[in-house]
Coordinates of C-alpha atoms and ligand atoms in Angstrom, one line a residue:
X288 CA 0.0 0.0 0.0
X289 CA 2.7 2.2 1.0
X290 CA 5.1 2.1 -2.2
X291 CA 1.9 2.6 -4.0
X292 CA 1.2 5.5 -2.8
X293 CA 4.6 6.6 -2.9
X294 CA 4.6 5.9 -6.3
X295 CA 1.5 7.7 -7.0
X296 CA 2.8 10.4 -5.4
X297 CA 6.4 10.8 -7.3
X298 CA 4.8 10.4 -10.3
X299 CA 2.2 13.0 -9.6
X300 CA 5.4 15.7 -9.2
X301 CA 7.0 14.8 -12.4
X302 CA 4.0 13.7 -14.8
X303 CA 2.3 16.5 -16.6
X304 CA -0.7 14.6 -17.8
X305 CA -3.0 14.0 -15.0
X306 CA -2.6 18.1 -14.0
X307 CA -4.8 20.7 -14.4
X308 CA -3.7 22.9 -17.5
X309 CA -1.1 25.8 -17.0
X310 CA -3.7 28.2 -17.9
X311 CA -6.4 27.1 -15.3
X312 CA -3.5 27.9 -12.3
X313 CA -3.1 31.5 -10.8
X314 CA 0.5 31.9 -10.6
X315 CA 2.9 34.0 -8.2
X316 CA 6.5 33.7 -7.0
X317 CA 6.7 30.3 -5.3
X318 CA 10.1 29.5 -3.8
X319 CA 10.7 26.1 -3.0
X320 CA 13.9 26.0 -0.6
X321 CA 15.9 22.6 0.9
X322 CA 18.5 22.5 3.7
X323 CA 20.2 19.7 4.7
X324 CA 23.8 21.0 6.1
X325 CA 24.0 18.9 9.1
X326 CA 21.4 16.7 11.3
X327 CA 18.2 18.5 9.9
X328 CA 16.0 17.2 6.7
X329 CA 14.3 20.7 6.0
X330 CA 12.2 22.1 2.8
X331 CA 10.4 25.3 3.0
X332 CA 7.4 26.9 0.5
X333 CA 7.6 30.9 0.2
X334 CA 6.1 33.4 -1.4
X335 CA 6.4 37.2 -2.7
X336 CA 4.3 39.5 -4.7
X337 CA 5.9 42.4 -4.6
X338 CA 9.6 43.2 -5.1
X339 CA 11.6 43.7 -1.1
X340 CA 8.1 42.7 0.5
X341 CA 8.5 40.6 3.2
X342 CA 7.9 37.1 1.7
X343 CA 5.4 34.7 3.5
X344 CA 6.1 31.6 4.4
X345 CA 3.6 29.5 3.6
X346 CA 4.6 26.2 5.0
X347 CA 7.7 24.3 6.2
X348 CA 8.8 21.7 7.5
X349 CA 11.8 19.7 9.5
X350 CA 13.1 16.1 10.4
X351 CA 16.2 15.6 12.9
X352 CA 18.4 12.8 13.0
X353 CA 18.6 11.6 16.3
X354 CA 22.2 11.4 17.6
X355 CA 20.9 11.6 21.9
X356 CA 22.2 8.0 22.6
X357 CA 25.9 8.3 20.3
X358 CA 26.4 11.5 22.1
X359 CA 27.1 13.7 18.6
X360 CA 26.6 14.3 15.4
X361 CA 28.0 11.4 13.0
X362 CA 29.0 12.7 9.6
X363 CA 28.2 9.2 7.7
X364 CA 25.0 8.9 9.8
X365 CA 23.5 12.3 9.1
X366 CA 25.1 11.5 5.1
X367 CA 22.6 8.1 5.1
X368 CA 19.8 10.1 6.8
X369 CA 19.5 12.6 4.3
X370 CA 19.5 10.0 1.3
X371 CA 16.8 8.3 3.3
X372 CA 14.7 11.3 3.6
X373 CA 15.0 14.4 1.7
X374 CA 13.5 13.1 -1.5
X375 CA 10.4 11.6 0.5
X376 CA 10.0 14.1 2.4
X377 CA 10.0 17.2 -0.7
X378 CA 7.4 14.9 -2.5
X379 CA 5.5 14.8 0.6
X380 CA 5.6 18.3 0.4
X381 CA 5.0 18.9 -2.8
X382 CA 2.3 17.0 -3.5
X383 CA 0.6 18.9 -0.6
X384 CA 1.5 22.3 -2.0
X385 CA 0.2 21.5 -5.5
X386 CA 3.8 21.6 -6.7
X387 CA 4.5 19.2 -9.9
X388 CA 6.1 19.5 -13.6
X389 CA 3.0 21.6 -14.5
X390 CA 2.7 23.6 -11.6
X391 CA 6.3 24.1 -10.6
X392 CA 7.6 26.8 -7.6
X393 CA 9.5 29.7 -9.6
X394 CA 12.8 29.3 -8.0
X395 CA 14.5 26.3 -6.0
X396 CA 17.4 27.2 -3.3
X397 CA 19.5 24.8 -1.9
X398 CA 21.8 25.2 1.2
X399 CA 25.6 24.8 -0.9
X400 CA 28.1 25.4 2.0
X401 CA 29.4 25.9 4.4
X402 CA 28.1 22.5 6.0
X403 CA 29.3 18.2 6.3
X404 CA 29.8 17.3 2.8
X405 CA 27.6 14.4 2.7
X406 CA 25.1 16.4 4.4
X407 CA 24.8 18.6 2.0
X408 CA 25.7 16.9 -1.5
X409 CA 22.5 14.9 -0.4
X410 CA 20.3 17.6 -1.3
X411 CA 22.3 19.8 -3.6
X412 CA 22.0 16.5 -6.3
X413 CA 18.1 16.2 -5.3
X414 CA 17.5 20.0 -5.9
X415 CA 19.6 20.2 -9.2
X416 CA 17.7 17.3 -10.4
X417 CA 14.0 19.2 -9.6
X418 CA 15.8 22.0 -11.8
X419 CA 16.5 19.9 -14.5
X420 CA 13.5 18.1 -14.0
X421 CA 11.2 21.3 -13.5
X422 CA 13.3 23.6 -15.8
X423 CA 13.6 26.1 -13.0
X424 CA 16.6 28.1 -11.9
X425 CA 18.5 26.9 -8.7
X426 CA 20.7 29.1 -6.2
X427 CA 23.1 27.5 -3.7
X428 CA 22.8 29.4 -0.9
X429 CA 25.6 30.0 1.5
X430 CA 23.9 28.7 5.5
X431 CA 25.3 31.7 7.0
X432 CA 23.9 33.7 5.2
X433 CA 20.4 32.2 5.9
X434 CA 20.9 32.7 9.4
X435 CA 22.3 36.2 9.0
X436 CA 18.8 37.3 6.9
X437 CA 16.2 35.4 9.2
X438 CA 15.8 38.8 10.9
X439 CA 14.2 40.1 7.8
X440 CA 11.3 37.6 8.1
X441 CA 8.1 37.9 10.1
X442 CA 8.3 36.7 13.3
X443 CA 5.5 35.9 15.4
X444 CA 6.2 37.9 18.5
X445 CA 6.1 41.1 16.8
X446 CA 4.3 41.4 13.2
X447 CA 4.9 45.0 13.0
X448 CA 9.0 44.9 13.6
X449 CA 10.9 46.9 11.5
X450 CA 13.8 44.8 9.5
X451 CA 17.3 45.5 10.2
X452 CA 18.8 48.3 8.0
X453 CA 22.2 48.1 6.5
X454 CA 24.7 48.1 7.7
X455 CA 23.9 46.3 10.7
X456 CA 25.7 43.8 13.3
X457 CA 24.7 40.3 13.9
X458 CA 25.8 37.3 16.1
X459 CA 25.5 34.3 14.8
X460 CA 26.2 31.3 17.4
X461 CA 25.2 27.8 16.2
X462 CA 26.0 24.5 16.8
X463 CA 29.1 24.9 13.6
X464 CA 29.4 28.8 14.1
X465 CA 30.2 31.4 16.2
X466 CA 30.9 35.2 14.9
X467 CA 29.9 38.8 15.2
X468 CA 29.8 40.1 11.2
X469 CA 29.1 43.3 10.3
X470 CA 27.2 43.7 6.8
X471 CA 26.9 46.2 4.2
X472 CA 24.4 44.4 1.9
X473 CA 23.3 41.1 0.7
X474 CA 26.6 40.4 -0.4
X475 CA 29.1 42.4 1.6
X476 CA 30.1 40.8 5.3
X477 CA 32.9 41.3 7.3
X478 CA 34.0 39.1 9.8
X479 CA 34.6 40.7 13.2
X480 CA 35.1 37.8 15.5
X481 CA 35.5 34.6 14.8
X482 CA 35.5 31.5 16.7
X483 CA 39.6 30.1 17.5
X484 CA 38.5 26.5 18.5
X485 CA 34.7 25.3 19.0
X486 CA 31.3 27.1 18.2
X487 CA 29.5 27.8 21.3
X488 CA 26.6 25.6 20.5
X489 CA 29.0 23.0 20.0
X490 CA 30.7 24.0 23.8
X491 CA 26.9 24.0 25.2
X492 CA 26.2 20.8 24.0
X493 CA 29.6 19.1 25.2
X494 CA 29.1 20.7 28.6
X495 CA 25.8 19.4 28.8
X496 CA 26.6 16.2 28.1
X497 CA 29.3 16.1 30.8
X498 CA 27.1 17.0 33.1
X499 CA 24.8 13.6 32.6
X500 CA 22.0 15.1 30.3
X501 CA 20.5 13.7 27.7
X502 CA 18.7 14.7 24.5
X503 CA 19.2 16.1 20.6
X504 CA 19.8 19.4 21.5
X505 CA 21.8 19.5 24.5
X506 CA 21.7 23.6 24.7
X507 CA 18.1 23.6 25.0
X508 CA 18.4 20.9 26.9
X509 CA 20.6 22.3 29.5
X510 CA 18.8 25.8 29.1
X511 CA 15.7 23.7 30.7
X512 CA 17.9 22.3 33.3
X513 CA 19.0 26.0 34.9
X514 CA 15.4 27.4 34.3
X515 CA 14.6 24.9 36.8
X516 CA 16.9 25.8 39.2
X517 CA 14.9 26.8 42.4
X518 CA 15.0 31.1 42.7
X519 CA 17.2 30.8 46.3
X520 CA 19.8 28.8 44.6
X521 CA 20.2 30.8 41.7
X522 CA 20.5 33.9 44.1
X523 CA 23.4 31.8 45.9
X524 CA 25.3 30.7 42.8
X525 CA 25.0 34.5 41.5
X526 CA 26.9 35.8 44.1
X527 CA 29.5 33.0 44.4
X528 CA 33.0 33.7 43.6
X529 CA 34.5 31.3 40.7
X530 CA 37.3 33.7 39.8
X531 CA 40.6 31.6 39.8
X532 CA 41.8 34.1 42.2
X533 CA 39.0 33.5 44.9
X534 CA 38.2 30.3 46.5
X535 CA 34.5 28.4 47.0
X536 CA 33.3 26.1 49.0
X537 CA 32.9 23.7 45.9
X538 CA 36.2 24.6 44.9
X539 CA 34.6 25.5 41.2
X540 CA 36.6 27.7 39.6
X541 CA 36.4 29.2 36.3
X542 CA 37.7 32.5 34.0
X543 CA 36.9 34.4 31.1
X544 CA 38.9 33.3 27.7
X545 CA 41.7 35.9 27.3
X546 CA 41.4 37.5 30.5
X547 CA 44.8 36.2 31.4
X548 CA 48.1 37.9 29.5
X549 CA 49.9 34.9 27.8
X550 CA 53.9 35.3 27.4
X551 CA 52.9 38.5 29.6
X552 CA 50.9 40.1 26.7
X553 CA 47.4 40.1 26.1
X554 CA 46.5 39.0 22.3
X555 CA 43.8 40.9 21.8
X556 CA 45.1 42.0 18.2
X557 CA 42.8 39.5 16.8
X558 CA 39.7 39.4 18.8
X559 CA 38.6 35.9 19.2
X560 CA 35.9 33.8 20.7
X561 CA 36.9 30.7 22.4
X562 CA 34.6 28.0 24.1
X563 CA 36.4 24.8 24.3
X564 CA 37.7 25.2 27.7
X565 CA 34.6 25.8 29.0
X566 CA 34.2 22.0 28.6
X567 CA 38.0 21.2 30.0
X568 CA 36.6 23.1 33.1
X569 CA 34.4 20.7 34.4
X570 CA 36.5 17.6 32.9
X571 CA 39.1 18.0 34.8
X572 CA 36.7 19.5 37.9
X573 CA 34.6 16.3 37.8
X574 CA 38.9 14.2 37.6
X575 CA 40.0 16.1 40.9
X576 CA 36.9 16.4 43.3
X577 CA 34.2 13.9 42.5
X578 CA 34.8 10.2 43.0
X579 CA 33.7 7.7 40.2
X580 CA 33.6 10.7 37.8
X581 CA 30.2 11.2 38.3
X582 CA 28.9 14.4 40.2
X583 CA 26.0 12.7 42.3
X584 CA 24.9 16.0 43.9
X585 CA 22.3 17.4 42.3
X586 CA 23.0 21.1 43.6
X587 CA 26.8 20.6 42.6
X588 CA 25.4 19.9 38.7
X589 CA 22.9 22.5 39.4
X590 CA 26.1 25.4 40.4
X591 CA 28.4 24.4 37.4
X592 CA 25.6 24.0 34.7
X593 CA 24.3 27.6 35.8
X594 CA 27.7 29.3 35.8
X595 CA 29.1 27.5 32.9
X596 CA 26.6 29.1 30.6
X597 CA 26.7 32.3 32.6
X598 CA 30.4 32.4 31.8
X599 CA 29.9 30.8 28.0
X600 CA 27.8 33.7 27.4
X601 CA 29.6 36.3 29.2
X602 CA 32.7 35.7 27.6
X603 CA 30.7 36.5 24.0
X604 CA 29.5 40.0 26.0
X605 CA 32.8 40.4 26.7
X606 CA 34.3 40.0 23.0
X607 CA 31.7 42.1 21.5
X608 CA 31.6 44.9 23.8
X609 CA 35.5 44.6 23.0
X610 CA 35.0 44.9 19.4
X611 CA 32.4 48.2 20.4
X612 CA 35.6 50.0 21.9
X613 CA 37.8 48.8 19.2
X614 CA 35.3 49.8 16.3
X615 CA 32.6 52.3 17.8
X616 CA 32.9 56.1 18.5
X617 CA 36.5 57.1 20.7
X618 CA 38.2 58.8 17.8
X619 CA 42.1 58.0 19.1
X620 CA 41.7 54.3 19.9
X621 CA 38.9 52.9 16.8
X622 CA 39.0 52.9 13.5
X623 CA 35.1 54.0 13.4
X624 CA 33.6 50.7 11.5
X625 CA 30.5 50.7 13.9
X626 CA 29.4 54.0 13.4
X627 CA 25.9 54.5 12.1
X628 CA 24.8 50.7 13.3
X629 CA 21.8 50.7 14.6
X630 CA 20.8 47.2 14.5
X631 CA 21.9 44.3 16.1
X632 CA 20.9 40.4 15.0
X633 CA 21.0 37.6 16.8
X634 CA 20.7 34.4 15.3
X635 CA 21.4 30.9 14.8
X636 CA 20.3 28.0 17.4
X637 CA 21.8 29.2 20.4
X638 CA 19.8 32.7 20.0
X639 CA 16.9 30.8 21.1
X640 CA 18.6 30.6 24.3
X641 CA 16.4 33.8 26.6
X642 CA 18.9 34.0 29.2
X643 CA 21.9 34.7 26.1
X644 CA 19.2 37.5 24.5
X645 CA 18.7 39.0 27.5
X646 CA 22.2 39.3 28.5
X647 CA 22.8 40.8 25.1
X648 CA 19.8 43.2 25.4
X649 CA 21.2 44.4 29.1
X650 CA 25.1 44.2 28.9
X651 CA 26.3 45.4 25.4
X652 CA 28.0 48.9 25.4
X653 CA 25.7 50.5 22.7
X654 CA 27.1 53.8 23.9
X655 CA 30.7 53.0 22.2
X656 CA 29.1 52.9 18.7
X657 CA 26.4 55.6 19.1
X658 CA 23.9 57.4 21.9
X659 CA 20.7 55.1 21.5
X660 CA 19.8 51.8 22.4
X661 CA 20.7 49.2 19.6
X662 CA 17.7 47.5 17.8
X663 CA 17.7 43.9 18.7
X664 CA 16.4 41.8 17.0
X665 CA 15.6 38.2 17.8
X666 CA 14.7 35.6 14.9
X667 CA 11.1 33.7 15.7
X668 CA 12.5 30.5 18.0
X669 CA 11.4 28.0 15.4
X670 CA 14.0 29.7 12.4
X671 CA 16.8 30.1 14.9
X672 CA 17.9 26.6 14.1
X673 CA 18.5 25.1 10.8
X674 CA 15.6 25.7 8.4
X675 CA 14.9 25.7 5.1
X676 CA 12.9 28.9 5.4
X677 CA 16.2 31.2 5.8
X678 CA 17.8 29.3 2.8
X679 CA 14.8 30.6 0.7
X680 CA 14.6 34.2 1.4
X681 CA 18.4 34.0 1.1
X682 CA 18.2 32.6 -2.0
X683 CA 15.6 35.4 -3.5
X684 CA 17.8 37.5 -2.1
X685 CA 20.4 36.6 -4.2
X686 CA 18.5 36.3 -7.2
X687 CA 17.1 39.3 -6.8
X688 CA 19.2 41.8 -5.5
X689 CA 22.4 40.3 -6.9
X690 CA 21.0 38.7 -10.0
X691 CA 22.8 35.9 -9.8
X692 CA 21.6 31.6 -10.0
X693 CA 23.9 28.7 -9.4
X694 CA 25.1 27.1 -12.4
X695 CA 24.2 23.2 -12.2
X696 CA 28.2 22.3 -12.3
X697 CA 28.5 23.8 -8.9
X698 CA 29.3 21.6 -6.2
X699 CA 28.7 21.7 -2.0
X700 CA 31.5 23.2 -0.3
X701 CA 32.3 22.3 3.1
X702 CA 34.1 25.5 4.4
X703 CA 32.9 28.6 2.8
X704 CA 33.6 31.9 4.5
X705 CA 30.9 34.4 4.4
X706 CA 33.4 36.9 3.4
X707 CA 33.7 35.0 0.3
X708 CA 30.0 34.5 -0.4
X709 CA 30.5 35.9 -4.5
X710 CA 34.2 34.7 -5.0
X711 CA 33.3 30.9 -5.5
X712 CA 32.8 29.6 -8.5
X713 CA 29.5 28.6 -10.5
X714 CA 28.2 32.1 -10.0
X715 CA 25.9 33.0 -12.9
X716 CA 24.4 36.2 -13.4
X717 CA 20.6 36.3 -14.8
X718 CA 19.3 39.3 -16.4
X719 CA 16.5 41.2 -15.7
X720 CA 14.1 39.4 -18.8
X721 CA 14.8 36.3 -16.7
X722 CA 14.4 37.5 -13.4
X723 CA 11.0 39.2 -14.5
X724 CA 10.0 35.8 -15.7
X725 CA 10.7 34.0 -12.4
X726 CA 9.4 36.8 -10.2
X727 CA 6.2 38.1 -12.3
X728 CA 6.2 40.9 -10.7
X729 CA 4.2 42.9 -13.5
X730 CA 1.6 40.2 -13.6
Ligands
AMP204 P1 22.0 25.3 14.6 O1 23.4 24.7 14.3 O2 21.8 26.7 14.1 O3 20.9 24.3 14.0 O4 21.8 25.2 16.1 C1 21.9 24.1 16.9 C2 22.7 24.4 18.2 O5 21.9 25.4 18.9 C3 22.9 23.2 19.1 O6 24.2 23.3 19.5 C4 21.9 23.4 20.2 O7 22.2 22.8 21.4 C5 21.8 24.9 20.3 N1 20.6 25.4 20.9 C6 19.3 25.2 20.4 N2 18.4 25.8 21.3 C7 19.2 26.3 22.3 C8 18.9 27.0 23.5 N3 17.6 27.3 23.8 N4 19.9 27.4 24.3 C9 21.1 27.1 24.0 N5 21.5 26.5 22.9 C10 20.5 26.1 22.1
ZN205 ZN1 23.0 26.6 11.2

């Protein structure tokens, strides 16, 4: 019954026959959008009718690999469950969008980079094969870049939030990612901070998981774990000293990355973020005071899960107000960059963490960089992680603003700086016949 229906079903997105005729179909600019750069299956349907309106997204959708019991994401794992699901799972889609050969979407964007290569080659083959398929141009869409434009899309908190204006600052902290980049336009980023060793999702998850919890998403997971922290405990850890220089009656200790001069010298030249031994921390904490390597007190867990992701987060305060003073208004000591920025992104998976948002809302220097309050703003929780809805509006982004489509030679690339977002190759640039076509905007 099943691989009938399935059959049905792939036949009904390829076959023209059984369709209603073009001419009976109102059309608009459909974007259908696939992502696929790590543990999530994801495929999106948007739509625009007028040219830099916000674009609604009319459905997506998301399937996760589930990595809680391995303890991590498996390359050759998330490879096979991508093959297993994309193609299902866009037919499954489509046939519930009315999306075929004779009713195609307008444009298809594919996450290209940066991302695990299997991962990705997974769906960049299955989208350049609807594009062949469908005769419909294809963009591959840098992930970063997704994440860095999410702010320009509805969110459900506010409907009436104004969209960033260029040029504007954004975090982006992931599970891969970590940086602070300051952009000019759809194509023009600049790389602030970057991350030295591991992204900060990656250090939330690890942290987590030394700590004995368990789950997918072990930054949400531990998130949970502190909100649950009774009030008078969190008012005792607040006030506890974990400097290295002060003692504790745990003994936790615990600094700031770069706080300490190495070689006598501070190397703040290149401001970094670094989260990896946030994770050594409690290894070698959990080696020296807790027998069997396990911490059996509940309130112990409780203390270093609650200032571990105080001092994960603090740390990224602590770079960016940094990168304010280095960048922002004082004349003799900045170059001036930041000047004029009046909005600040955060986005990415671990910007769906509140106490991180609200730290950034509360402890960020605006006043280096200008006299008002910075706009924040704060992607809706369900497109702060990986989603195929960021890869689309990135995409018409691209093909819009920049007139460019992805040439079907291109392949996935697996580290792709978002300072080089145009510089790769397989760059084609459409003109405006063809983009009018696509878009329909005169219609
Ligand atoms: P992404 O790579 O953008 O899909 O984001 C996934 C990362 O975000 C993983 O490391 C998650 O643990 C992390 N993450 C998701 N939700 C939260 C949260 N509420 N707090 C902290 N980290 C989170
Ligand atoms: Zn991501």
């Amino acid at each position: 019954m099943i691989l009938l229906k399935n059959r049905f079903t792939y036949k009904s997105i390829f076959q023209k026959s059984k369709l209603p005729s073009q001419s009976h179909v109102i059309r608009t600019y459909k974007v259908l959008a696939i992502e696929s750069s790590c543990d999530d299956s994801c495929i999106a349907l948007l739509e625009r009718t007028k040219p830099n309106q916000t674009p609604t997204i009319i459905d997506h959708t998301k399937k996760t690999l589930n990595s809680a019991a391995v303890g991590g994401i498996m390359p050759t794992a998330a490879y096979t469950y991508h093959m297993s699901t994309i193609a299902n799972m866009c037919i499954e889609f489509c046939s519930k969008h009315n999306l075929s050969a004779q009713t195609p979407p307008d444009l298809i964007c594919v996450t290209r980079g940066p991302g695990m290569a299997g991962s990705l080659s997974s769906s960049t083959e299955f989208a350049k094969g609807l594009s062949v398929a469908w005769n419909v141009p294809l963009i591959g869409v840098h992930h970063m870049l997704g994440h860095l434009l999410t702010s320009f899309l509805p969110t459900k908190e506010s409907e009436q939030k104004q969209p960033p204006n260029y040029p504007f600052l954004s975090l982006l902290c992931s599970g891969g990612h970590t940086m602070l980049v300051l952009s000019k336009s759809v194509s023009e980023h600049e790389i602030i901070i970057n991350v030295s060793d591991i992204a900060v999702g990656d250090s939330l998850d690890k942290c987590a998981r030394e700590l004995g919890l368990y789950g997918n998403m072990l930054g949400r997971e531990l998130e949970k774990f502190i909100n649950d922290i009774p009030i008078e405990e969190i008012e005792e850890f607040k006030i506890l000293p974990i400097d290295t220089r002060l003692s504790n009656k745990y003994n936790f200790k615990l600094t700031l990355p770069y706080q300490n001069p190495k070689n006598g010298k501070f190397q703040d030249d290149i401001i970094q973020f670094a989260f990896a031994q946030f994770l050594s921390n409690i290894q070698s904490y959990k080696k020296k005071f807790i027998n069997s390597n396990i911490i059996e007190d509940e309130k112990i867990k409780r203390m270093i899960a609650y200032k571990t992701q105080e001092y994960i987060f603090d740390h990224i305060i602590d770079r960016i107000n940094l990168a304010f003073k280095r960048h922002g208004l004082n004349r003799s000591k900045s170059d001036g960059k930041f000047i004029g920025v009046k909005d600040f992104v955060c986005s990415g998976g671990v910007a769906a963490n509140s106490r991180l948002r609200e730290k950034l809302f509360n402890n960020l220097n605006y006043n280096e960089i200008g006299s008002n309050p910075l706009n924040f703003h704060f992607p809706d929780l369900s497109l702060c992680t990986d989603n195929a809805v960021m890869i689309g509006y990135a995409g018409m982004e691209i093909f819009e603003k920049l007139k460019l489509k992805t040439n079907l030679n291109f392949i996935p690339i697996r580290k792709w700086p978002l300072n080089k977002l145009l510089s790769v190759e397989s760059w084609v640039q459409v003109n405006d016949d063809e983009i009018n076509r696509v878009c329909k905007y005169n219609l």
